[in-house]
Coordinates of C-alpha atoms in Angstrom, one line a residue:
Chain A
X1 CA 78.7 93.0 96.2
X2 CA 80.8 94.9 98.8
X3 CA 80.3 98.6 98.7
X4 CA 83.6 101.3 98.8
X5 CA 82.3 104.4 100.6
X6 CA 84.2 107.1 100.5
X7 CA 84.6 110.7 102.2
X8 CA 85.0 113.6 101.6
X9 CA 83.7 113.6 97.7
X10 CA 85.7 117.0 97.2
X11 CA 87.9 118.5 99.8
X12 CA 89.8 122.0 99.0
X13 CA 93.5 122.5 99.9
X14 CA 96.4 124.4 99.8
X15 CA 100.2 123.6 98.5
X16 CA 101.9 122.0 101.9
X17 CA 98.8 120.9 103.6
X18 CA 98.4 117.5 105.0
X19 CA 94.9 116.2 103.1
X20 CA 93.7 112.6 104.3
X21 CA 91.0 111.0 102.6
X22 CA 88.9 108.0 104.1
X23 CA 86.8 104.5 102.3
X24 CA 84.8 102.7 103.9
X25 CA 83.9 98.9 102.8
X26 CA 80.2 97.5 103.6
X27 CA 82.1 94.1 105.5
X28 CA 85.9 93.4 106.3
X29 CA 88.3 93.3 103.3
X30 CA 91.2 92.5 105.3
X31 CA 94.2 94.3 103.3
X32 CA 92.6 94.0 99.9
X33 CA 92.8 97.6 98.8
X34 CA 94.3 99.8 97.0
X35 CA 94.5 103.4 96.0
X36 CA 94.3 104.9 92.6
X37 CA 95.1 108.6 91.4
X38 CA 93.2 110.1 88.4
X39 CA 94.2 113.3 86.9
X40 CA 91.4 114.8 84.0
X41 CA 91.4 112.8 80.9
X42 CA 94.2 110.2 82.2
X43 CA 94.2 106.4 83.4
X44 CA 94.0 105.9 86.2
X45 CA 97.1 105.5 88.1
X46 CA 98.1 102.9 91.4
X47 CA 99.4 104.8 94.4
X48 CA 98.8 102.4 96.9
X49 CA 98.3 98.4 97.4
X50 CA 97.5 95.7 99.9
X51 CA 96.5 98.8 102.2
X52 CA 99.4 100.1 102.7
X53 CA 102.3 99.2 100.5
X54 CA 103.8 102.1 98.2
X55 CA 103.9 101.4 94.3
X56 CA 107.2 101.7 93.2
X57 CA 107.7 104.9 91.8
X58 CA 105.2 107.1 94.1
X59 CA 106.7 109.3 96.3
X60 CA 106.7 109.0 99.9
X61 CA 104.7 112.0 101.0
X62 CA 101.5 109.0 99.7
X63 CA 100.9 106.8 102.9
X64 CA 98.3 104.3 103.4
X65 CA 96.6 102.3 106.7
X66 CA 93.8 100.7 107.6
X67 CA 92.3 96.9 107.7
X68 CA 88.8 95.5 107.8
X69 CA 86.5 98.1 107.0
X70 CA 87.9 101.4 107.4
X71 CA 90.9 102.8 105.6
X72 CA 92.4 105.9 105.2
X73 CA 95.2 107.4 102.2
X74 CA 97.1 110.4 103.8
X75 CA 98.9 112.8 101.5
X76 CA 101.3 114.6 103.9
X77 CA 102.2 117.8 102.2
X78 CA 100.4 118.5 99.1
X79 CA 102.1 119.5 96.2
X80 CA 100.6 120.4 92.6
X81 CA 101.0 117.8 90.9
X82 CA 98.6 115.8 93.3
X83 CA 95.2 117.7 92.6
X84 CA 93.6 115.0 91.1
X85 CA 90.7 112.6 92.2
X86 CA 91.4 109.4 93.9
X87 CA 89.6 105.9 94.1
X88 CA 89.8 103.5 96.6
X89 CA 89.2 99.9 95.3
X90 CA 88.4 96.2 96.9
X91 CA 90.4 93.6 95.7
X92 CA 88.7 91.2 98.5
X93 CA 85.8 89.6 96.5
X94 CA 84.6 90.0 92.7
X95 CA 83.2 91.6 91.3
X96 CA 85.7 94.6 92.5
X97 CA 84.4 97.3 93.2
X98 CA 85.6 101.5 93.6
X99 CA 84.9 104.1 96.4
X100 CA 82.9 107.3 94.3
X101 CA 86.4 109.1 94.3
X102 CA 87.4 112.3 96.0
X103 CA 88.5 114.8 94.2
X104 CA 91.3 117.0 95.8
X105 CA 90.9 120.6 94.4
X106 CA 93.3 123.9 94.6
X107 CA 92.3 126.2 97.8
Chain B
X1 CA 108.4 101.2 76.8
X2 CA 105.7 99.1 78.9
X3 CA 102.4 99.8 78.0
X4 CA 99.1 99.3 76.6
X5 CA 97.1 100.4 73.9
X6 CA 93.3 99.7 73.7
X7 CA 91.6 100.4 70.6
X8 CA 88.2 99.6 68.7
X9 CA 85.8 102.4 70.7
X10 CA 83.7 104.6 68.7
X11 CA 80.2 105.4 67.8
X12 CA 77.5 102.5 67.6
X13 CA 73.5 102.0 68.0
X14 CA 71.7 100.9 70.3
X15 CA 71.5 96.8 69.9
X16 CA 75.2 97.3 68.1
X17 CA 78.5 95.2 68.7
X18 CA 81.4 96.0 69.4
X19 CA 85.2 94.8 69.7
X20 CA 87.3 96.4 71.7
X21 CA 91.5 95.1 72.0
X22 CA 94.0 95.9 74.3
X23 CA 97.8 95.6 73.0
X24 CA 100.6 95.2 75.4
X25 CA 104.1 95.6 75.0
X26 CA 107.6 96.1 76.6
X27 CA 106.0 93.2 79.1
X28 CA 105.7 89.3 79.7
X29 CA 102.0 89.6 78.6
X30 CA 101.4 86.2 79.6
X31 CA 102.3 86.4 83.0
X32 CA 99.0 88.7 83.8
X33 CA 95.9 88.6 84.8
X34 CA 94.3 91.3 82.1
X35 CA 91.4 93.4 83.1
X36 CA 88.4 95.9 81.6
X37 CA 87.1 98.7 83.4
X38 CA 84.9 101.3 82.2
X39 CA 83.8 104.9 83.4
X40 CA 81.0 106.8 82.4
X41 CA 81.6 110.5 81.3
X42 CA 81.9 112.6 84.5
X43 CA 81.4 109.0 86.6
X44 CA 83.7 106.7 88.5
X45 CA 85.2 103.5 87.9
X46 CA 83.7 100.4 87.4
X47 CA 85.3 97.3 87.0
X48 CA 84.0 95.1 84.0
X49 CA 85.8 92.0 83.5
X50 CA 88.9 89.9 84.1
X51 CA 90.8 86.8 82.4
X52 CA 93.1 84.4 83.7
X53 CA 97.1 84.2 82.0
X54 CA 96.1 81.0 79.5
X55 CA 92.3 82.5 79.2
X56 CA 90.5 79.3 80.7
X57 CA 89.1 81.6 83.5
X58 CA 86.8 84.6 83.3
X59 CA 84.9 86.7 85.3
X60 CA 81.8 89.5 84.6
X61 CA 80.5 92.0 86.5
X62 CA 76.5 91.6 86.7
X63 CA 75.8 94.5 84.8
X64 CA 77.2 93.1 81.5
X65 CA 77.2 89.2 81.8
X66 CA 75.9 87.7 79.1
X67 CA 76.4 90.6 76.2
X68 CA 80.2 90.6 76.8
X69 CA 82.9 87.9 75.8
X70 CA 86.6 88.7 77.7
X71 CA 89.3 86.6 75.5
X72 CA 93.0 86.8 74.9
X73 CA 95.8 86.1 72.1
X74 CA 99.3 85.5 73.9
X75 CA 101.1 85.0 70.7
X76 CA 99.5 88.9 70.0
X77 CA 100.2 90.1 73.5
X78 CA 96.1 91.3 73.1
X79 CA 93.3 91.0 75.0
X80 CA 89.8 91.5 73.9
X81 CA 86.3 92.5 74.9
X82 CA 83.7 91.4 72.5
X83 CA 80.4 93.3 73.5
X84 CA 77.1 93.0 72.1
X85 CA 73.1 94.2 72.8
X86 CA 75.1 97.8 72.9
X87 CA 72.5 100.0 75.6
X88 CA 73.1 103.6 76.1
X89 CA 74.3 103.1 79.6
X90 CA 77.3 101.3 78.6
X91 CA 78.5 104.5 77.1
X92 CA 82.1 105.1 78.5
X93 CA 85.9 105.5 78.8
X94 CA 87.2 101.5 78.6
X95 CA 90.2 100.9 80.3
X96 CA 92.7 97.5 79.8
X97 CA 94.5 97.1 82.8
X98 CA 97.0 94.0 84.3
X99 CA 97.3 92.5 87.4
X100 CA 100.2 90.1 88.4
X101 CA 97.4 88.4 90.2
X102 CA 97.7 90.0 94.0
X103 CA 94.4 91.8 92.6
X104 CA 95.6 95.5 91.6
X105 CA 95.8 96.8 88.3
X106 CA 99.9 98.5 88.6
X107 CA 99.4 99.5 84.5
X108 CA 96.2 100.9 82.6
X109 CA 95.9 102.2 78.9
X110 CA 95.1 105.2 78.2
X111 CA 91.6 104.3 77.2
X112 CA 89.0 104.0 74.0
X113 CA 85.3 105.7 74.2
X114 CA 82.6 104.0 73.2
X115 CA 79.2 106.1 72.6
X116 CA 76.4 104.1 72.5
X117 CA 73.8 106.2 70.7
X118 CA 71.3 106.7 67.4

């Protein structure tokens, strides 16, 4: 199975500040990831796909890059709406698998 | 209003069976992969199984192969995930979720729990 590393596992932040958040696959994924926003006691909810391609609907202060291994989602200015916790996921190889999540938390 | 609705969780011992469905709506249901992921209380996700758009294909993660049955009802716009030999650690949140088939889930429900206890 591949593995989805992620880091940080929390980071703290203030309204306006520019949080990035990295995963990490055990072997090359190519594109095949995407990025998913949970808020407490929701679904989860797609942000990001095919590394870097915006879900319709998700504003544009969300970006994505990355290929291979190493990926990174980048929330330019944080508003408070976006504390939440967020997964990365490999859509390379079954069985899928998620990054632990990050969970972005008020400063 | 696209969505759907998963249903069937609740309370059930050890050894137990369950069904759990997924109803979907405002959408071409057949045109979708349909997914099940579950996540432990406080945990992260975990992706559990998949099904092909006419249901000849499916796929399991190790973890439950064998005590779980994927399966689907176009003409219901349902899908369904038959679990049995219930252990404690299958105790979770379980999700529905579609994928046109580029491998993303763009819509989830909103989840049923399932408590696997005595």
């Amino acid at each position: 199975d591949i593995q989805m590393t992620q880091s940080p596992s929390s980071v703290a932040a203030s309204v306006g500040d520019r949080v990035t958040i990295s995963c990490r696959a055990s072997q090359g994924i190519s594109t095949w990831l995407a990025w998913y926003q949970q808020k407490p006691g929701k679904a989860p909810k797609l942000l990001i796909y095919a590394a870097f391609t915006l879900e319709s609907g998700v504003p544009l202060r969300f970006s994505g890059s990355g290929s291979g291994t190493d990926f990174t989602l980048t929330i330019s200015s944080l508003q408070p709406e976006d504390f939440a916790t967020y997964y990365c996921q490999q859509a390379h190889s079954f069985p899928w698998t998620f990054g632990q999540g990050t969970k972005v938390e008020i400063k | 209003e696209v969505q759907l609705v998963e249903s069937g969780g609740g309370l059930v011992q050890p050894g137990g069976s369950l069904r759990l469905s997924c109803a979907a709506s405002g959408f071409s249901f057949s045109s979708y992969w349909m997914h099940w992921v579950r996540q432990a209380p406080g945990k992260g996700l975990v992706w559990v199984s998949r099904i092909s758009l006419e249901g000849s294909s499916t796929t399991y993660a190790e973890v439950v192969r064998g005590r779980v049955t994927i399966a689907r009802d176009n003409a219901k716009n349902t899908v369904y995930l038959e679990m049995n030999s219930l252990r404690a650690e299958d105790t979770a949140v379980y999700y529905c979720g579609r994928d046109w088939g580029s491998g993303y889930l763009d819509l989830w429900g909103q989840g049923t729990l399932v408590t696997v206890s005595s």
